[in-house]
Short mmCIF file of C-alpha atoms in Angstrom, two decimals:
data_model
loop_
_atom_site.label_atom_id
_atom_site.label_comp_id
_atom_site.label_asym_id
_atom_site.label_seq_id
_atom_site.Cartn_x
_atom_site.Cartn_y
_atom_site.Cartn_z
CA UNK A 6 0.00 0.00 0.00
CA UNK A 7 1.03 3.66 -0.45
CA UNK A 8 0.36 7.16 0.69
CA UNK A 9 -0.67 8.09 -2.76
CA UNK A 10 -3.40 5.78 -3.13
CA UNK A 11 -4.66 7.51 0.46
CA UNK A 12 -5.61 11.05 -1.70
CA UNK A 13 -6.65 8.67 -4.55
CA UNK A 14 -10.69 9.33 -5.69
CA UNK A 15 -11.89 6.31 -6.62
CA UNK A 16 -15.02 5.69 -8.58
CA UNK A 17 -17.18 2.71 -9.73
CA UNK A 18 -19.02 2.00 -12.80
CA UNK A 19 -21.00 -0.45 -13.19
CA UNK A 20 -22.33 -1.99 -16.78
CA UNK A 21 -25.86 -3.48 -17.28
CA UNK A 22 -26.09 -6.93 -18.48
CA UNK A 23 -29.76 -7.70 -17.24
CA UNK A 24 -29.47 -11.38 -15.24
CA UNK A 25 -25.66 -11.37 -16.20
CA UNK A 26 -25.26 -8.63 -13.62
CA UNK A 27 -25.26 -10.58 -10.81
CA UNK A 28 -21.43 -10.76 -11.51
CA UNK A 29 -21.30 -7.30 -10.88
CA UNK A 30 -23.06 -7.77 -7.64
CA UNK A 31 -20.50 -10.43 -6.80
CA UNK A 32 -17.79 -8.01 -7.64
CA UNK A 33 -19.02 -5.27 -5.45
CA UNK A 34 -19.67 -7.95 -2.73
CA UNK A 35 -15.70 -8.92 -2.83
CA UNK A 36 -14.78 -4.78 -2.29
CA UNK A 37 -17.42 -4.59 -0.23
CA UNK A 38 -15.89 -7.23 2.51
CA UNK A 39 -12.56 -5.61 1.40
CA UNK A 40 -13.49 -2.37 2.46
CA UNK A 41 -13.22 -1.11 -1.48
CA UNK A 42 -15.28 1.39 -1.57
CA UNK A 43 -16.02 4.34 -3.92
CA UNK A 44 -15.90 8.38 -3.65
CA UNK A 45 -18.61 7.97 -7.16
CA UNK A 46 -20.75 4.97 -7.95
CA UNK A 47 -22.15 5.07 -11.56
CA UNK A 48 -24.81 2.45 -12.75
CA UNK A 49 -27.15 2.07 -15.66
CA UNK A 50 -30.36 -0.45 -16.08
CA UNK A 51 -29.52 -3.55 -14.38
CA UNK A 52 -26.66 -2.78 -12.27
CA UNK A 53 -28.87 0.08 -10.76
CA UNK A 54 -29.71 -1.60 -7.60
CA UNK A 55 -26.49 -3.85 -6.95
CA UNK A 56 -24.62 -0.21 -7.26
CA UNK A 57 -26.92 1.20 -5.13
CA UNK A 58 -26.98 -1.53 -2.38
CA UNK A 59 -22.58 -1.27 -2.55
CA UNK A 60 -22.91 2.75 -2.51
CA UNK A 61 -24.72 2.11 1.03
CA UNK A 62 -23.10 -0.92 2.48
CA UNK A 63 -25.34 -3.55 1.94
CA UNK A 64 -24.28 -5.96 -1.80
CA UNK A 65 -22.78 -8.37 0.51
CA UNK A 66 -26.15 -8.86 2.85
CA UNK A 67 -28.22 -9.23 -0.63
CA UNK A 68 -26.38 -11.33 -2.59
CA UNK A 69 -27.20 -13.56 -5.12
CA UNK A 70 -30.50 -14.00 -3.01
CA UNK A 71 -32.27 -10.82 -4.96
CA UNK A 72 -31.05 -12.70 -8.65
CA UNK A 73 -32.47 -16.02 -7.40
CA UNK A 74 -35.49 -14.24 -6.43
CA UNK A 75 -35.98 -11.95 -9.45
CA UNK A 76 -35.37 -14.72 -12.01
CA UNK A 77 -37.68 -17.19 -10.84
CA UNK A 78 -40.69 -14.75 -10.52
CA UNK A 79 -39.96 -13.20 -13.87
CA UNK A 80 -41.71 -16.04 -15.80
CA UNK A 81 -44.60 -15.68 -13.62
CA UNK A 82 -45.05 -11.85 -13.41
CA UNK A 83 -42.88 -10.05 -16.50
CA UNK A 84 -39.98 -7.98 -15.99
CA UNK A 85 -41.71 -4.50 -15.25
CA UNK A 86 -43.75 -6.24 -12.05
CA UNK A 87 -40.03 -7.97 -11.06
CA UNK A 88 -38.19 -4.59 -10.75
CA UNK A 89 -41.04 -2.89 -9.27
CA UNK A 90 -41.26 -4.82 -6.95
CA UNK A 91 -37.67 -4.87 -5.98
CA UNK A 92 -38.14 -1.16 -5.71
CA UNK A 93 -40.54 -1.85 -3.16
CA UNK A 94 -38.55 -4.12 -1.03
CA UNK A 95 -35.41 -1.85 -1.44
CA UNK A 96 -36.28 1.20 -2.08
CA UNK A 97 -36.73 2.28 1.59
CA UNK A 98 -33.55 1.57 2.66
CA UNK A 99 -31.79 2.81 -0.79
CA UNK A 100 -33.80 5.79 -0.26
CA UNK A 101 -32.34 6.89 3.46
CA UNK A 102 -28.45 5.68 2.29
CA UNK A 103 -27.94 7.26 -0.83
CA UNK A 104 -28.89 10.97 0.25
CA UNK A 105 -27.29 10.32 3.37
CA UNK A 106 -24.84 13.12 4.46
CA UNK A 107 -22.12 10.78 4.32
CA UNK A 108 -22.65 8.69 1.53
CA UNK A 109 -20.50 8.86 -1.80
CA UNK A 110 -22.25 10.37 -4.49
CA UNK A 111 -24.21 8.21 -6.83
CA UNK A 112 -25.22 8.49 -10.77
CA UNK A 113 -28.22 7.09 -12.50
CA UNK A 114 -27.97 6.77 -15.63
CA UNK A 115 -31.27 6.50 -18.53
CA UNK A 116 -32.36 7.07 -21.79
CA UNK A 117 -34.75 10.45 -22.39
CA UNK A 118 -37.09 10.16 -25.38
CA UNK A 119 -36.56 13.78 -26.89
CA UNK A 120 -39.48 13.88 -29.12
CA UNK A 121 -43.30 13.77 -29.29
CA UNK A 122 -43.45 11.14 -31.95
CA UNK A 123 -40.93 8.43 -30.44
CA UNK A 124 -42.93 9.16 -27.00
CA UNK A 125 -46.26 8.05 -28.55
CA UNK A 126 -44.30 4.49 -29.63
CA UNK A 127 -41.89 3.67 -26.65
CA UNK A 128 -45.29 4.87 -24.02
CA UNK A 129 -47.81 2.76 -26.38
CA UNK A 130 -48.78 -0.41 -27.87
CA UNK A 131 -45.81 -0.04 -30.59
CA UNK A 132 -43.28 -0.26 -27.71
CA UNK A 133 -42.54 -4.00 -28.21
CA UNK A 134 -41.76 -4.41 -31.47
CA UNK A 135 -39.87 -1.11 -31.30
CA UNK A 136 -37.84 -3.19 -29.12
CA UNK A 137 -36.96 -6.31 -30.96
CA UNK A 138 -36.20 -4.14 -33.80
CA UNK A 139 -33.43 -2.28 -31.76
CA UNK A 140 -31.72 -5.52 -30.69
CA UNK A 141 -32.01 -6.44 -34.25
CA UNK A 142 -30.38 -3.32 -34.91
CA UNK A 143 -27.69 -4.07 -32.38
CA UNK A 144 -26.42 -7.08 -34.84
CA UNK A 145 -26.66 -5.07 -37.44
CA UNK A 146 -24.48 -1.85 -36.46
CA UNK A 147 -27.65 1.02 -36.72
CA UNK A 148 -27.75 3.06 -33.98
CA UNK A 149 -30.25 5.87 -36.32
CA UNK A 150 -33.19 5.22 -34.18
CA UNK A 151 -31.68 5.76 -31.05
CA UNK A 152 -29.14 8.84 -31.80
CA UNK A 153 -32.40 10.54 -33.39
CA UNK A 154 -34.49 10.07 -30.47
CA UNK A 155 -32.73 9.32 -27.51
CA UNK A 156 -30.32 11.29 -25.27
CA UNK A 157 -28.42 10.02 -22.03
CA UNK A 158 -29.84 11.62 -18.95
CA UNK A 159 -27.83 11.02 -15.72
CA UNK A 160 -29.17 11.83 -12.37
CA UNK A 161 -26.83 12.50 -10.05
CA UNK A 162 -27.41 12.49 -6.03
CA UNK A 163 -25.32 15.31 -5.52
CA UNK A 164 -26.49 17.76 -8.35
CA UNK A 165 -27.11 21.57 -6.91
CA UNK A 166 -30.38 22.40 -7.21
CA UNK A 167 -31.35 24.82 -9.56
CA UNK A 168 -28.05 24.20 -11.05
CA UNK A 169 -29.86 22.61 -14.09
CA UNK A 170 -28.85 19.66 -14.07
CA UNK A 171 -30.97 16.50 -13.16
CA UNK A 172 -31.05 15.24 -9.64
CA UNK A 173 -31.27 12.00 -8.03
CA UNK A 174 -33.61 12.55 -4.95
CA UNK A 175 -35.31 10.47 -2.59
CA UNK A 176 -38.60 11.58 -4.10
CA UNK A 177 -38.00 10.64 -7.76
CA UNK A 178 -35.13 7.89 -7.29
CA UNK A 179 -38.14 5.09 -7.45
CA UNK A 180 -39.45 6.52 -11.30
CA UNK A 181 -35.76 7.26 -11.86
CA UNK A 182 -34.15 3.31 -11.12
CA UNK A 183 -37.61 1.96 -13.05
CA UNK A 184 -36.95 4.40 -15.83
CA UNK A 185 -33.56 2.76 -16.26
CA UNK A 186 -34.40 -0.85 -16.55
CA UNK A 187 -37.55 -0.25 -19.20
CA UNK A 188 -36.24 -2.60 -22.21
CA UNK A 189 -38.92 -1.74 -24.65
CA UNK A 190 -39.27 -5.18 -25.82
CA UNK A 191 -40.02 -7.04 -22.58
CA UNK A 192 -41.31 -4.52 -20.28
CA UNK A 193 -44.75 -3.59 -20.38
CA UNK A 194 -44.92 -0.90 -18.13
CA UNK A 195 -44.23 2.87 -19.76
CA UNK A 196 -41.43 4.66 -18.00
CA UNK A 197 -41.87 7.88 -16.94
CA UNK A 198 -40.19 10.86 -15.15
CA UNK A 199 -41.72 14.31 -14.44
CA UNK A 200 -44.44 13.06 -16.89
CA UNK A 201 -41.80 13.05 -19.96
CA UNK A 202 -41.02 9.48 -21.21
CA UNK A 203 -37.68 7.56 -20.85
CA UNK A 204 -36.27 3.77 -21.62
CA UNK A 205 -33.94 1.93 -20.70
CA UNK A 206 -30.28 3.25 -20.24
CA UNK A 207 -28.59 0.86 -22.32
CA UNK A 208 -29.64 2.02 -25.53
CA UNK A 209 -27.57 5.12 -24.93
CA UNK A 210 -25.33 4.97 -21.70
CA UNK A 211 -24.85 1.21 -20.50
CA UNK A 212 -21.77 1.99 -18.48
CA UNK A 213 -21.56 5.43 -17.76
CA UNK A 214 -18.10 5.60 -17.32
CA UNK A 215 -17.50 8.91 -18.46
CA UNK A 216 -20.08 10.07 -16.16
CA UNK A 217 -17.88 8.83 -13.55
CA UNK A 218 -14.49 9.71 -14.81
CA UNK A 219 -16.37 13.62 -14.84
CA UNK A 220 -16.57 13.41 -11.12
CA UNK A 221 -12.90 14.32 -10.44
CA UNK A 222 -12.09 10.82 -9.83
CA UNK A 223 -8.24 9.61 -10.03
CA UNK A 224 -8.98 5.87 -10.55
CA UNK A 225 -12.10 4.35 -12.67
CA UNK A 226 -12.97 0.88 -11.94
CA UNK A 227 -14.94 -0.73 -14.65
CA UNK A 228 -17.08 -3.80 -14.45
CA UNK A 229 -18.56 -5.58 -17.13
CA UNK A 230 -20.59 -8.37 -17.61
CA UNK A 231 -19.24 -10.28 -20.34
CA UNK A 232 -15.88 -11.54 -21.36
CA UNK A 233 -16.05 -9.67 -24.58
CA UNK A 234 -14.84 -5.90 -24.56
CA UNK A 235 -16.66 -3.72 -22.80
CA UNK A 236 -18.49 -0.38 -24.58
CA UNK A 237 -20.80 2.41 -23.58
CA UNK A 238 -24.02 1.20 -24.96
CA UNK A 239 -25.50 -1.42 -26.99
CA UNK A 240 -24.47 -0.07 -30.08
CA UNK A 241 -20.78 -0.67 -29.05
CA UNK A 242 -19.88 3.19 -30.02
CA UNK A 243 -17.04 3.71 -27.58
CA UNK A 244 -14.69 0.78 -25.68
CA UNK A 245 -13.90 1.17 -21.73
CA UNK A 246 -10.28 -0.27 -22.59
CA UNK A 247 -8.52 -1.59 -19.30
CA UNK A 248 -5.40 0.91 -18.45
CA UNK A 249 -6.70 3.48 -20.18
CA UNK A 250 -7.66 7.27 -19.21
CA UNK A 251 -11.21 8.99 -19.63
CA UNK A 252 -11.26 12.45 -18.24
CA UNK A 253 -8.41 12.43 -16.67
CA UNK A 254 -9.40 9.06 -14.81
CA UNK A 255 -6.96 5.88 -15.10
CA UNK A 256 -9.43 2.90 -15.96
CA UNK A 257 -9.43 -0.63 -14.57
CA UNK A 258 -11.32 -3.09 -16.15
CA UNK A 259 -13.35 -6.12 -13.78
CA UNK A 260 -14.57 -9.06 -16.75
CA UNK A 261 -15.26 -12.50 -16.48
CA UNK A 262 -13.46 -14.54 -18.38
CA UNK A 263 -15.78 -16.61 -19.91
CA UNK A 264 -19.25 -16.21 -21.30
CA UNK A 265 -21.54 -16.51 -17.99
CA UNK A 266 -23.72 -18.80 -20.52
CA UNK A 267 -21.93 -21.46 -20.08
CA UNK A 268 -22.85 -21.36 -16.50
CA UNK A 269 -26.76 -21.05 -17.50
CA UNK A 270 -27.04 -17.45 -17.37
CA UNK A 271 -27.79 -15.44 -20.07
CA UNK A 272 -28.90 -11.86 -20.44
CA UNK A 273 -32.81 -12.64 -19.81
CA UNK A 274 -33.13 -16.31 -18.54
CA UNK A 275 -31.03 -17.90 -15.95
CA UNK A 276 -30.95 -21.49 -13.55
CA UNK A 277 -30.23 -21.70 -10.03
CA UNK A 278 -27.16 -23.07 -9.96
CA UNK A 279 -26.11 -20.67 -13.00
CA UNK A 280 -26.85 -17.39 -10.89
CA UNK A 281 -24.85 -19.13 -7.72
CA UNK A 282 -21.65 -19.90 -9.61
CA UNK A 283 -21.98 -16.50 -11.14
CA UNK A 284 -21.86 -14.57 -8.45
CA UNK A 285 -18.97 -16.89 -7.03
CA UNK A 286 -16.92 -16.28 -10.14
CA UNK A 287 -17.70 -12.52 -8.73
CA UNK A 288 -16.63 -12.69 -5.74
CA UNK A 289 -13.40 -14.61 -6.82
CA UNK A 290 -12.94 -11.77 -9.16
CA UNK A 291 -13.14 -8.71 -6.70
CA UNK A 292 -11.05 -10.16 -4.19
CA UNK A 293 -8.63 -10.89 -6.76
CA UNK A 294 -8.74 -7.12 -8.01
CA UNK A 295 -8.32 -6.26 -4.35
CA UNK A 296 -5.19 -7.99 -4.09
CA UNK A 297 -3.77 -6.41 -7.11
CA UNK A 298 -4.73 -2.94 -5.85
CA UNK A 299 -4.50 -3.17 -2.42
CA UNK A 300 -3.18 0.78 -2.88
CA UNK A 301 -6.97 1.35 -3.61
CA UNK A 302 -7.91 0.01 0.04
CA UNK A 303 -6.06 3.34 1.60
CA UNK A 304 -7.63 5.14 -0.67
CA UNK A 305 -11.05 4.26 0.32
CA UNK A 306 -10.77 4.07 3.90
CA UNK A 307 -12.55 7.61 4.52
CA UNK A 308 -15.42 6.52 2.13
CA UNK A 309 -15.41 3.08 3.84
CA UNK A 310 -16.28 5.09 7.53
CA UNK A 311 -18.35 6.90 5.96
CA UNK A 312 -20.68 3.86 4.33
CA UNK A 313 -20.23 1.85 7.94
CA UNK A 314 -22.07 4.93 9.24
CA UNK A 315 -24.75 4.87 6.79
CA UNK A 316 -25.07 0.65 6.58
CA UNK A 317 -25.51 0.98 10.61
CA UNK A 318 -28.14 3.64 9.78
CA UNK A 319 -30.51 2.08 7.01
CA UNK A 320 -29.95 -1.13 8.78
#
């Protein structure tokens, strides 16, 4: 360990990757228990509550019990009644850490529909197939649709108010984190926020890395999903290369190295025993990182009081 790493910023962003995220969640978990913790979390879609639970303390506690939990009542109920609910159950404790006085500050990103016309589809019955045509789209390398009527919004918890920009607050964080996760093609429930309609995140900002890097941070710490490299959106229009800089920021990359299918877990269907080893190969992974960077611990020992305080108070 050095002195260096003690002045160090340190922030976290965290990729989507719908069910594949609970190796994100295992990652986190690992810092988590090795007090590797962040001055900036940034998340987008389905890394939007395992960010949130490690900005207040709490990944570890959850686990891979929320992905078991979430998976096997998706087929039942449908993804939009699956993250609502989760909002339910941990919204009230998300709610009282993140605006805590103490906690590090946290991003959220989504996707703002910026026009009347692409409201009226991604709000109404059109929404769906909408949806499968922008995966399509994915395959085939046209990101039109989405650069003509989409813009990344990111709420921060920290924004000034009345500084213009958006804010995270305790009052909108619940349309906010649903806003996020609204895949057009398999969630039936419109997103809104302030009455204006959004989508999903990861049409336009999957890992808002940038985001983070803005925050005056001095080390970026990736993680992906998927062994392949990692970009900003779906659309692959910018890589997150490990050892490189973004604003300033030298990035470190957290991957698996092999396709979490081959476990049983893919993007929107999972088993059991897929999510479990998952979220072990997570685990294994952050504690791993942690011993390569063990500089990074002294750097987040103030941030790592600071979360004990606000774990001890949303417990």
């Amino acid at each position: 360990m050095t002195d260096a790493g003690a002045t160090e910023r340190i922030g976290i962003a965290v990729a989507s990757g719908m069910l594949k995220g609970v190796y994100g969640h295992g990652v986190l978990s690992a810092f988590e228990e090795r007090g590797l913790r962040a001055d900036v979390y940034g998340t987008a879609s389905s890394s939007v509550l395992s960010g949130g639970l490690a900005a207040v303390g709490r990944a570890r506690r959850t686990g891979v019990d929320y992905w078991l939990k979430a998976t096997a009542a998706a087929a039942e109920k449908g993804m939009s009644a699956v993250v609502l609910d989760s909002i339910e159950e941990y919204g009230p404790v998300l709610r009282e850490g993140l605006f805590a006085a103490a906690a590090p500050e946290f991003l959220l990103a989504t996707g703002k529909v910026t026009n009347a016309a692409a409201a009226e589809i991604t709000q109404g019955s059109g929404a769906k197939a909408l949806g499968r045509d922008l995966l399509r789209n994915v395959f085939a390398g046209d990101r039109s649709w989405v650069a003509e009527n989409l813009a990344t919004v990111v709420f921060p918890s920290r924004a000034e108010p009345g500084g213009g920009e958006p804010r995270l607050t305790p009052e909108n964080y619940d349309a906010v984190s649903y806003a996020s996760t609204r895949m057009l093609h398999a969630w039936s429930v419109p997103a809104e926020i302030d009455g204006e309609a959004y989508v999903d995140a990861s049409y336009t900002c999957s890992c808002p890395a940038r985001e983070v890097a803005a925050k005056g941070v001095d080390v970026l710490i990736a993680i992906g999903s998927d062994p392949f490299p990692l970009f900003r959106d779906l659309y692959a229009s910018e890589e997150i290369v490990d050892g490189s800089v973004i604003g300033g920021a030298r990035v470190l990359v957290v991957k698996p190295a092999d396709d979490l299918k081959n476990l049983g877990v893919d993007y929107a269907s999972a088993t059991a025993d897929g999510l479990v080893k998952a979220y072990e190969i997570g685990l294994e992974a952050g504690h791993r990182f942690a011993d390569a960077h063990g500089e990074l611990l002294v750097g987040a020992s103030t941030t790592t009081a600071a979360n004990n305080g606000v774990q001890e108070a949303g417990a």
